[in-house]
Coordinates of C-alpha atoms in Angstrom, one line a residue:
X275 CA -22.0 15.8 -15.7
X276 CA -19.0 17.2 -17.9
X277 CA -15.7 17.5 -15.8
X278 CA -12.0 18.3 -16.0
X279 CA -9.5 16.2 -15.1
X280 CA -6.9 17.9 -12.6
X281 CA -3.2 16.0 -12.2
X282 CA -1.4 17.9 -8.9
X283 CA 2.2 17.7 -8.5
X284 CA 1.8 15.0 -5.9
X285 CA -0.9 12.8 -8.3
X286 CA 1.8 12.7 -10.9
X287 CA 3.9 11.5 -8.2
X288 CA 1.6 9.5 -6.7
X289 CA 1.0 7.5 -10.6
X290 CA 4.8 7.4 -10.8
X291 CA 5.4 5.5 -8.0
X292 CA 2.4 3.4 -8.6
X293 CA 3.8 2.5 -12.0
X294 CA 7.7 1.9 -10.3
X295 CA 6.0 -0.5 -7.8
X296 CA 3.8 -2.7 -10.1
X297 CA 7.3 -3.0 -12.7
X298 CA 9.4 -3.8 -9.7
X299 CA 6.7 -6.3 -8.9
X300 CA 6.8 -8.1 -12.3
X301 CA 10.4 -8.2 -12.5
X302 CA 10.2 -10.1 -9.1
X303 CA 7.6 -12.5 -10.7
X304 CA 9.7 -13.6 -12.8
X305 CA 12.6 -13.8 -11.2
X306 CA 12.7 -16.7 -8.6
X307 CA 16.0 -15.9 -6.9
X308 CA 14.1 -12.6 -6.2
X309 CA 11.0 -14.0 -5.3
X310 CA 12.3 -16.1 -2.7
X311 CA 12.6 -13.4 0.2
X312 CA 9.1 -12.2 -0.4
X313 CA 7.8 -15.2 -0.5
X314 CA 9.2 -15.0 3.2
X315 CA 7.1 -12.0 3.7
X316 CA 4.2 -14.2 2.8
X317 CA 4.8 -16.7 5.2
X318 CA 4.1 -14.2 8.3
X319 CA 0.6 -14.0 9.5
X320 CA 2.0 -10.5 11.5
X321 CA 2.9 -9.0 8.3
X322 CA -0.3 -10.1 6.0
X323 CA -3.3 -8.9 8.3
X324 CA -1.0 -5.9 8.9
X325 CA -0.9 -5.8 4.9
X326 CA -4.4 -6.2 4.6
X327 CA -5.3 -3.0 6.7
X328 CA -2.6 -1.2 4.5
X329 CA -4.5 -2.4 1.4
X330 CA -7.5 -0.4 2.8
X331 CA -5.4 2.7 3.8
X332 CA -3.8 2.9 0.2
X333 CA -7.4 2.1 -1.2
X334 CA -8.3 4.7 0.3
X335 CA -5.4 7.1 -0.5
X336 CA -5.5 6.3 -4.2
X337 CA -9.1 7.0 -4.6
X338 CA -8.4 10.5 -3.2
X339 CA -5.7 11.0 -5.5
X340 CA -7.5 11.4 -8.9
X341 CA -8.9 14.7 -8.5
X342 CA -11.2 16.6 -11.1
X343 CA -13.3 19.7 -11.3
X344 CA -17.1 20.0 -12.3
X345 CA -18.5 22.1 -14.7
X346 CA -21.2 25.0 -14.0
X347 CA -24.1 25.5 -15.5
X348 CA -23.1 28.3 -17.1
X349 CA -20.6 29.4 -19.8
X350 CA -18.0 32.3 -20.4
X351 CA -18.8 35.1 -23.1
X352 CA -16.9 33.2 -25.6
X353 CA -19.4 29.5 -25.0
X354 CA -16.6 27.9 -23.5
X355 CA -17.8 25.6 -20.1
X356 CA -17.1 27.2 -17.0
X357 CA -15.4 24.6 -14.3
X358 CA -15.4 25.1 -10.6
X359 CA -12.7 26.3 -8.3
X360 CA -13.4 23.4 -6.3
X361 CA -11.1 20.5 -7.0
X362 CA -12.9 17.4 -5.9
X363 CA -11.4 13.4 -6.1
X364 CA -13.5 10.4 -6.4
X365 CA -13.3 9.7 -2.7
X366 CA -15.5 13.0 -2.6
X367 CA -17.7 11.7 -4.3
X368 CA -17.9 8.4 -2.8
X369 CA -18.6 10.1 0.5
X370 CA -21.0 12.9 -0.2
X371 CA -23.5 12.8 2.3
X372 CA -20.1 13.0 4.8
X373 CA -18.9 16.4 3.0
X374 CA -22.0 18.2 2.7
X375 CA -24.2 17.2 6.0
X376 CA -22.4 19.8 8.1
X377 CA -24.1 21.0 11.2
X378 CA -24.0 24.4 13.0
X379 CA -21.1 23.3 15.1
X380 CA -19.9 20.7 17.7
X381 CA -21.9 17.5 17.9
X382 CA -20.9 14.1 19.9
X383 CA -20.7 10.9 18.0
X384 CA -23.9 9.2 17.0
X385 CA -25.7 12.3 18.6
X386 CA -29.0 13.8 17.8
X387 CA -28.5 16.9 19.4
X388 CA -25.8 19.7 19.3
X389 CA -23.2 19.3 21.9
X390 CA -23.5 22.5 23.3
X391 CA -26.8 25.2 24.5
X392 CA -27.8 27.6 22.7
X393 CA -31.4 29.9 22.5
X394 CA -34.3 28.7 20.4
X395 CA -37.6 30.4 19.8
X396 CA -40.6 28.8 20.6
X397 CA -43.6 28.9 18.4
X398 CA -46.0 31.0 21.0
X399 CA -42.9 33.4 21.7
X400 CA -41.0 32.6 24.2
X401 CA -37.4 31.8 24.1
X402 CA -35.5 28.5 26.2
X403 CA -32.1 27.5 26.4
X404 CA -31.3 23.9 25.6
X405 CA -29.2 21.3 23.1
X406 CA -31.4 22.2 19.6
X407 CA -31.7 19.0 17.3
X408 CA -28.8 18.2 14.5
X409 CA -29.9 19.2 11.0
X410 CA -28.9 15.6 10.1
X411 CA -27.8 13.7 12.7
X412 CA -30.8 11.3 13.5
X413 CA -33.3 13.7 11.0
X414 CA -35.0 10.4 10.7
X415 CA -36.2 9.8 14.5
X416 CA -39.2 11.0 15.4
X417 CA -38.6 10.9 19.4
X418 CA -34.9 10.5 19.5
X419 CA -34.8 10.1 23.5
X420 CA -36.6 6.7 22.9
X421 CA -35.8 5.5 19.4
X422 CA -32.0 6.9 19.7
X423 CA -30.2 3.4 20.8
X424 CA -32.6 1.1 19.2
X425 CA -32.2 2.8 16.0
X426 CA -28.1 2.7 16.4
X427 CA -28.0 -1.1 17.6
X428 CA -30.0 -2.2 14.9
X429 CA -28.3 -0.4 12.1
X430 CA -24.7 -2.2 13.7
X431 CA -26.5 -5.4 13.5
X432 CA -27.5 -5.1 9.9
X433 CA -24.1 -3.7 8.9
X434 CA -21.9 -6.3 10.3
X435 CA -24.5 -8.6 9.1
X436 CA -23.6 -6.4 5.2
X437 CA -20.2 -6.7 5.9
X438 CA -20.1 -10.4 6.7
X439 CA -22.0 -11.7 3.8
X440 CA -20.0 -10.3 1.7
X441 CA -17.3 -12.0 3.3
X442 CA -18.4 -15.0 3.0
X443 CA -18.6 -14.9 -0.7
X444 CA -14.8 -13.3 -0.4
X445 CA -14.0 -16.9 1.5
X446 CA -16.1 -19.1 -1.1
X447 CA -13.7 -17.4 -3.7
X448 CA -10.9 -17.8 -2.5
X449 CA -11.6 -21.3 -1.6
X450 CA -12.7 -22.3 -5.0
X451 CA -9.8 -20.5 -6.3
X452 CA -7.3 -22.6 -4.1
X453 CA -9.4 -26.3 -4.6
X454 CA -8.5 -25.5 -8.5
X455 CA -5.1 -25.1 -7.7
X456 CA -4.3 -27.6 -5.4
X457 CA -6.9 -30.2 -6.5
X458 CA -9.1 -30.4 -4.0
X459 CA -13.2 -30.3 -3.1
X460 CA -14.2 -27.2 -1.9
X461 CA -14.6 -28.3 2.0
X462 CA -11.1 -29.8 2.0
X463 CA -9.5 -26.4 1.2
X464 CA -11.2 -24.7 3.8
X465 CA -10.1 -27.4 6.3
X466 CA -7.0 -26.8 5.4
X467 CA -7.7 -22.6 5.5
X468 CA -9.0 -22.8 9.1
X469 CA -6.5 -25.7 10.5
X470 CA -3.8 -23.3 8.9
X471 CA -1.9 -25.8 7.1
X472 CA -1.0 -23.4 4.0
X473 CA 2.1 -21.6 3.5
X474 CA 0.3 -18.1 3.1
X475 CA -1.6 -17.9 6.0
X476 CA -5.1 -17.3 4.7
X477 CA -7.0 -17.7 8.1
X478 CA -5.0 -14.6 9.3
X479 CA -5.9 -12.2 6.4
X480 CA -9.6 -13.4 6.8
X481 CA -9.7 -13.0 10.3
X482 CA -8.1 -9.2 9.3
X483 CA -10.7 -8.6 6.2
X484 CA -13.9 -10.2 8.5
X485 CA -13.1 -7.4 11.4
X486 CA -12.6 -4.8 8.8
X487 CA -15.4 -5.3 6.7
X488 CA -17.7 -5.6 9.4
X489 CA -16.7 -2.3 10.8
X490 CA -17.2 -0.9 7.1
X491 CA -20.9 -2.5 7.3
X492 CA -21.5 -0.8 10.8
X493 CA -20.1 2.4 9.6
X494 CA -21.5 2.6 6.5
X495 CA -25.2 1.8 7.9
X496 CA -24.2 4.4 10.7
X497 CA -23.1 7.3 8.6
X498 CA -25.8 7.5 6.2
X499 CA -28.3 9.4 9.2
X500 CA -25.6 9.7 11.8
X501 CA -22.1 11.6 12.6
X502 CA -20.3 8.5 13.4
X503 CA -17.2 10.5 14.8
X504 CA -18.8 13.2 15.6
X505 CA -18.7 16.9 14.4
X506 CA -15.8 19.5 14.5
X507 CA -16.7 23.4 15.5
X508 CA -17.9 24.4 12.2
X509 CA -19.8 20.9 12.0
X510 CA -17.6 19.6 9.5
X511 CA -17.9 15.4 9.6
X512 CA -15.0 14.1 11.7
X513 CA -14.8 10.6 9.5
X514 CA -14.7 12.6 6.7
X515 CA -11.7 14.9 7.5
X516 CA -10.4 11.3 8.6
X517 CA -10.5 9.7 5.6
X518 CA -9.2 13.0 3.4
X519 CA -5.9 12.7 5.8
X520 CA -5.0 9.5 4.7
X521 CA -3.9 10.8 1.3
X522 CA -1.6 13.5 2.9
X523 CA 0.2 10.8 5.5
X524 CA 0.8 8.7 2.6
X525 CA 2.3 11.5 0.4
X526 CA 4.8 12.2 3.1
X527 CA 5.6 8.0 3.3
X528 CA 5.8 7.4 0.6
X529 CA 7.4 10.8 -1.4
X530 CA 9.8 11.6 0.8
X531 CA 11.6 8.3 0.7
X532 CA 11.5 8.3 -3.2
X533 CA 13.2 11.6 -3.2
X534 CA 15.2 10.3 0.0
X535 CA 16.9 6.9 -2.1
X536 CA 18.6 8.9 -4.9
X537 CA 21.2 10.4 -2.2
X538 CA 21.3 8.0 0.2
X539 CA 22.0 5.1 -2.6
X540 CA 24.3 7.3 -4.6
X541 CA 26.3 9.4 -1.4
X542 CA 26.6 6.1 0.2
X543 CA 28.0 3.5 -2.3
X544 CA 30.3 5.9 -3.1
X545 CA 31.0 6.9 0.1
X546 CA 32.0 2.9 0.7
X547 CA 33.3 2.0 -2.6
X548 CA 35.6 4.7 -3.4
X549 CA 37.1 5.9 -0.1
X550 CA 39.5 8.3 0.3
X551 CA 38.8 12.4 -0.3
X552 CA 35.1 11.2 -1.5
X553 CA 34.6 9.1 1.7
X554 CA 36.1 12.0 3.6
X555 CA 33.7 15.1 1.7
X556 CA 30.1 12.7 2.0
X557 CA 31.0 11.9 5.9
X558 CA 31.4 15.6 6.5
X559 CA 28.2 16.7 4.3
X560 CA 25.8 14.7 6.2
X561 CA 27.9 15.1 9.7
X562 CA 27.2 19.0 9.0
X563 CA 23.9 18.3 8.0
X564 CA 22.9 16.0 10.9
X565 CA 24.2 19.0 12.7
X566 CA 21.2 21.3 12.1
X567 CA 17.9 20.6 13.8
X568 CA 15.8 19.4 11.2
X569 CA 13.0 21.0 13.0
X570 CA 14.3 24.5 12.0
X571 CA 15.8 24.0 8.7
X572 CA 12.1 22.5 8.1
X573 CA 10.2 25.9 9.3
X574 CA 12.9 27.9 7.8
X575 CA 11.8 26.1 4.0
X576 CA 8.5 25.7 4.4
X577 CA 8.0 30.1 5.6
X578 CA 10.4 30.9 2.4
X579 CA 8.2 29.1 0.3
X580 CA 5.3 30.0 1.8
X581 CA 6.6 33.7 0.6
X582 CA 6.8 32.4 -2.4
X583 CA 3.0 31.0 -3.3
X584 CA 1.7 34.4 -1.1
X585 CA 3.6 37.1 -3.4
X586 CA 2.8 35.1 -7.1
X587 CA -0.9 34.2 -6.1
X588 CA -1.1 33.8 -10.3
X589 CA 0.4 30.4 -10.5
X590 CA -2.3 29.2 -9.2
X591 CA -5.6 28.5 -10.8
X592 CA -7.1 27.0 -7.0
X593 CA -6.7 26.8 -3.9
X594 CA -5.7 23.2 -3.8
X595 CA -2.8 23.5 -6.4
X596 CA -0.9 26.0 -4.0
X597 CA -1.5 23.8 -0.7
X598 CA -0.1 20.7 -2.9
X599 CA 2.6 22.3 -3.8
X600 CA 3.5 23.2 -0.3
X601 CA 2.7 19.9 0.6
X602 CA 5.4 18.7 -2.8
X603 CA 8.3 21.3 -0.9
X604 CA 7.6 19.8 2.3
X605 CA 8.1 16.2 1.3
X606 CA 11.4 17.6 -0.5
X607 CA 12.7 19.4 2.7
X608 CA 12.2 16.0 4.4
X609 CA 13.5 14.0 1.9
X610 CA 17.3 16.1 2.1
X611 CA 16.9 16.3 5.8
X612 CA 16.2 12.7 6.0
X613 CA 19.0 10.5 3.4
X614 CA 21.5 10.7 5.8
X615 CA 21.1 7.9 8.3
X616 CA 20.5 5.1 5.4
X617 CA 23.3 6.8 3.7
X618 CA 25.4 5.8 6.2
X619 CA 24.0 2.0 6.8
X620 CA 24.6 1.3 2.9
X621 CA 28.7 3.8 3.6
X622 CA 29.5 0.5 6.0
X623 CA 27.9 -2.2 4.2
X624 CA 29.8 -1.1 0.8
X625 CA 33.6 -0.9 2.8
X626 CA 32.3 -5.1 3.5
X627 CA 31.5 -6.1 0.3
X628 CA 34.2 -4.1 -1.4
X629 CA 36.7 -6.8 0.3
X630 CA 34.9 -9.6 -0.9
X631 CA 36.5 -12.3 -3.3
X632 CA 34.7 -11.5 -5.9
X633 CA 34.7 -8.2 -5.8
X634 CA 38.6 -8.4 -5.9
X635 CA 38.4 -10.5 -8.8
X636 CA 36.2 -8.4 -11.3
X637 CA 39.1 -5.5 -10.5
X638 CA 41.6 -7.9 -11.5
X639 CA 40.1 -8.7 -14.4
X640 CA 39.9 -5.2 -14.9
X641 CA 36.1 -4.4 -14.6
X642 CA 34.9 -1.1 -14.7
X643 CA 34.0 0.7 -11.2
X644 CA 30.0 1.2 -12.7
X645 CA 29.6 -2.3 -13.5
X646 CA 30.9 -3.4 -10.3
X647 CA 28.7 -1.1 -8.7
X648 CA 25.2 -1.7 -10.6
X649 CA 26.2 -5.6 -11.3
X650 CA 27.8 -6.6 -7.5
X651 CA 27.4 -3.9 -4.7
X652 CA 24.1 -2.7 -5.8
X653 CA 22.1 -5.8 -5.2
X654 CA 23.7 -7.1 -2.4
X655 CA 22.6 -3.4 0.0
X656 CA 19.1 -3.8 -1.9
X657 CA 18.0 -5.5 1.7
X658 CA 19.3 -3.1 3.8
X659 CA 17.4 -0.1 1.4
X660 CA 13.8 -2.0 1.2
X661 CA 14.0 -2.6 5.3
X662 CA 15.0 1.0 6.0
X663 CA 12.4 2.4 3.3
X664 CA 9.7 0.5 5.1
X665 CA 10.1 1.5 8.7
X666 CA 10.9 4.8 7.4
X667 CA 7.2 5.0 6.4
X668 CA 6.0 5.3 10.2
X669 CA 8.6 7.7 11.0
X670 CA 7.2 10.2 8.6
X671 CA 3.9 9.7 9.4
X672 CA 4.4 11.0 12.6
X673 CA 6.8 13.5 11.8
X674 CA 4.1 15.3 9.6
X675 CA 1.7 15.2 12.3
X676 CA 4.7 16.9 14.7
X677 CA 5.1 19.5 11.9
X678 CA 1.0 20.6 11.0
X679 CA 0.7 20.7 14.9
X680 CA 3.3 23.2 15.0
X681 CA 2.6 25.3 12.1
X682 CA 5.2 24.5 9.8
X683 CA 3.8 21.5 8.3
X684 CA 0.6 21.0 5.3
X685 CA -1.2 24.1 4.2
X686 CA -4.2 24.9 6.5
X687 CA -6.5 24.6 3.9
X688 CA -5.5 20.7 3.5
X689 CA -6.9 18.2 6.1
X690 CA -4.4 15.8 7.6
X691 CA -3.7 14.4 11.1
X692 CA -1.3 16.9 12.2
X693 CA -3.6 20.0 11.5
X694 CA -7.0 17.9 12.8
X695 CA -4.5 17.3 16.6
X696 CA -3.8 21.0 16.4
X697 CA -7.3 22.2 16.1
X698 CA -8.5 19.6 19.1
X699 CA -5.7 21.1 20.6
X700 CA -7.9 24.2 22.2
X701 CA -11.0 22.3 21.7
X702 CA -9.8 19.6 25.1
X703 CA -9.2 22.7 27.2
X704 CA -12.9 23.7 27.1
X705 CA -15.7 23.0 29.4
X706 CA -17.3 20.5 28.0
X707 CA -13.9 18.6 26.4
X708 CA -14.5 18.2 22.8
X709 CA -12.5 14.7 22.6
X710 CA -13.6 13.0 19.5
X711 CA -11.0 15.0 16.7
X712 CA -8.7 14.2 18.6
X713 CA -9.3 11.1 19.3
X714 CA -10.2 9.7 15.6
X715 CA -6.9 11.3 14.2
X716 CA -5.1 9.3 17.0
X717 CA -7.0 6.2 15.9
X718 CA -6.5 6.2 12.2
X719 CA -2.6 7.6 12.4
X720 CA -1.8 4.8 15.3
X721 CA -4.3 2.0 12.9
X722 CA -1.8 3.1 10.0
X723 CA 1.1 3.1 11.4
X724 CA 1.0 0.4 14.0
X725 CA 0.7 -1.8 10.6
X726 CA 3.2 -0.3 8.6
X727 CA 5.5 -1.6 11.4
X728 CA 4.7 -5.0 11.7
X729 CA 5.0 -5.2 8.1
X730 CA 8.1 -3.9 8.4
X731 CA 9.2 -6.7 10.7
X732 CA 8.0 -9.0 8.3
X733 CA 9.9 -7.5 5.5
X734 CA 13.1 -7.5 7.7
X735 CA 12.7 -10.9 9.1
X736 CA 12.3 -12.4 5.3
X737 CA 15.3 -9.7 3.6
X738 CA 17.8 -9.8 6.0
X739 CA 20.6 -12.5 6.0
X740 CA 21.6 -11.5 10.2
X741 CA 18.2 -12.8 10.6
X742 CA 18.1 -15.7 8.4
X743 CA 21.4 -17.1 9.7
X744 CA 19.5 -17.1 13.7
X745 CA 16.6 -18.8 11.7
X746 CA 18.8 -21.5 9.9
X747 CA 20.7 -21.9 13.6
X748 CA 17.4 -22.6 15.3
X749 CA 16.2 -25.1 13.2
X750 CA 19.2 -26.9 13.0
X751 CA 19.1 -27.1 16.6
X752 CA 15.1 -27.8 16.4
X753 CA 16.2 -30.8 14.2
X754 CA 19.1 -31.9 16.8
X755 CA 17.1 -32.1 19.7
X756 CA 14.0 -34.2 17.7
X757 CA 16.7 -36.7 16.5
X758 CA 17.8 -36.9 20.0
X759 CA 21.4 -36.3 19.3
X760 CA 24.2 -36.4 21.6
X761 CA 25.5 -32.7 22.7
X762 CA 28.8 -33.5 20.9
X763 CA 27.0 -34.0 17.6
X764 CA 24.9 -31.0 18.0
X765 CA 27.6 -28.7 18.6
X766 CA 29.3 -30.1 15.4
X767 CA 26.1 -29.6 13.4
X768 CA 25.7 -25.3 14.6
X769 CA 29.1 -25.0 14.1
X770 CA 29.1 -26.5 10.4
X771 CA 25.6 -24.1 9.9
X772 CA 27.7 -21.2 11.1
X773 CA 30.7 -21.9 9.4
X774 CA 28.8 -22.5 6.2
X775 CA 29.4 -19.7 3.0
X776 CA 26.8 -17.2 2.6
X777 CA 25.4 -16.4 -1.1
X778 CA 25.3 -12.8 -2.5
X779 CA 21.2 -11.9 -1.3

């Protein structure tokens, strides 16, 4: 079927950063003395499950990102094709049956019937009050109130059963891959695998990709004649407004700390490096910034451009190009409200390195203030920006789901966390408590960023040098006590460690 492509604001955004991350990551490749540290990262089993389920998250966000609208079957006056107004993504697709199976409104998870009463007519006449049967949920059964959990056991069974297999051939690749490498037979590499004698700790991200891919399995059997999470109150699929608000907590992660680095690198190593008036002017910018709640500068945005898209309605060809370009201002207001606190990290670590030796030597030798800044400062506070970029990510997250549930945050249209926690919000206080939209967004938001921070450890624990120098101490001391020597000689050896120069990182 003819179709026509659609690039948002935050897909060309979205492709930018993709293309910044995969060049950063073949300058590291071949660069060994900045391969080193992420090596490091490798070397954590924490921080690769936890970058295994982010692998799935961003799968998942990047298939929703490349969006696309289908042609009718019907053509304008002139021939020309005639798209829709929809704007769909290949995750859309992917997930049909999830998007259009809606029921008639609230239905449990893995139910057959609707959650609540409601009057049906009887074929001789007669009218009764009771839970009618889901449109689609568990169609298939012909007496659902003895085929229900047999039916949903054995579907679990055969997915995990999916999802394993094809784990195992994931583990026979890998293995064969890893015997080439290291010249080995195939059962000696998984020996070493499973007794977890490799630097990258493979038996962790297995562990991480067998759990996830046997959920996948279950779910995947599950959703094809079920609700697995249940049904919202205009019986929209619950996993399916899920999975669409992955894209959107991404998009604030991720965008708002690319527009965040330009001030905080630029405000801050000036800040540090220069001193004087321009140290004095940043300190107060951000002082008075850090002065306003962000809460209300945010509302106070978002409503002024919210004018804005309401009174020029004819910038916009759909619906989803004005709620992504709210959704652009919002990761803009959050990026300038936002700089300010790794501005200042990078303000102190620039007045240290500005003393350095070196650094006093290239102004003796009368080098320019931009190459000492690009060739010397720059790299050496690159740490400090990769840890705080990274545990930023969580931060944001949640801040977007603080903002929908307020009213200040995505469009209503859009489907993320924030806005499915605000529309639970009156759906707990009624009698029965509908407790499944809440509880998925919960569940994927604390999933996501429960493993953005433990890779975040990881990437802190392998980039900065506080943290290596404790490292090198404790092995050093490790090392002492297995050589048995005398407390004398160990002192002498921590001190020499401690004592010891530390290269530019």
């Amino acid at each position: 079927m003819p179709f026509d492509p659609v690039i948002l604001w935050t897909d060309a955004l979205i492709y930018l950063l993709v293309i910044i991350v995969v060049s950063f990551a073949w300058h590291v490749r071949n660069d060994e003395h900045l391969l080193a540290p992420w090596r490091r990262v490798t070397h954590s089993a924490s921080g690769m499950s936890a970058l295994t389920v982010l692998f799935f998250f961003v799968t998942i966000g990047l298939l929703d990102t490349a969006h696309f609208r289908l042609a009718l079957d019907h053509k304008n006056s002139q021939g020309e094709t005639v798209y829709s107004v929809e704007v769909l993504s290949l995750l859309d697709v992917l997930v049909t049956p999830l998007r259009n199976n809606v029921e008639k409104t609230y239905s449990a998870p893995l139910a057959t019937h609707l959650y609540s009463k409601e009057t049906i007519d009887l074929p001789d006449g007669s009218r009764i009050r009771t839970f009618a049967r889901l449109e689609f949920g568990g169609a298939h059964l012909q007496n659902p109130e003895i085929e229900h959990q047999a039916d949903i056991q054995w579907r679990i069974l055969i997915g995990i059963g999916y999802g394993l297999i094809f784990w195992g051939f994931l583990v026979a690749s890998l293995c064969l891959i890893l015997a080439r490498r290291c010249q080995q037979n195939f059962l000696q590499c998984l020996n070493t695998i499973w007794r977890r004698k490799t630097e990258v700790p493979w038996h962790a991200i297995l562990i991480t990709l067998a759990i996830i891919l046997s959920l996948i399995g279950a779910t995947y059997m599950l959703a094809t004649n079920y609700h697995v999470l249940g049904t919202d109150k205009v019986g929209q699929d619950v996993l399916y407004q899920s999975l669409k608000s992955i894209r959107i907590a991404l998009i604030i992660g991720t965008l708002t700390t690319l527009i965040m680095l330009p001030f905080a690198l630029l405000l801050g190593i000036m800040a540090g490096y220069f001193r004087g008036w321009i140290d004095d002017v940043i300190q107060y910018t951000y002082t008075t910034l850090n002065s306003i709640p962000s809460v209300l500068l945010i509302a106070a945005a978002v409503l002024m451009m919210q004018v804005y898209i309401e009174t020029h309605p004819e910038l916009f060809e759909t619906i989803a190009a004005r709620a992504d370009l709210r959704l652009l201002f919002l990761c803009i207001i959050l990026g300038i409200t936002s700089w300010t606190g790794l501005c200042r990290l990078l303000r102190g670590e620039t007045l240290k390195l500005r003393e350095m030796e070196y650094i006093q030597a290239a102004h003796a030798f009368g080098v320019s203030h931009w190459r000492i800044i690009t060739r010397h400062i720059l790299p050496n506070v690159m740490h400090i920006v990769l840890i705080a970029t990274v545990m930023d990510f969580s931060g944001l997250v949640l801040a977007e789901a603080v903002l929908s549930y307020v009213g200040v945050g995505v469009d209503p249209s859009m489907i993320s966390f924030g806005t499915m926690i605000n529309a639970a919000r009156l759906e707990m206080a009624r009698e029965p408590m509908v407790w499944w939209a809440l509880m998925s967004a919960f569940g994927f938001m604390l999933t996501l960023v429960l493993s953005a921070n433990l890779f975040a450890d990881a990437v802190q624990n392998a980039l900065d040098p506080r943290v290596q120098t404790l490292t090198h101490k404790y092995k050093i001391l490790r090392r002492s006590q297995k050589n048995s020597l005398t407390p004398s000689k160990q002192a002498n050896t921590l001190n020499h460690s401690t004592n010891r120069p530390k290269r530019d990182s």
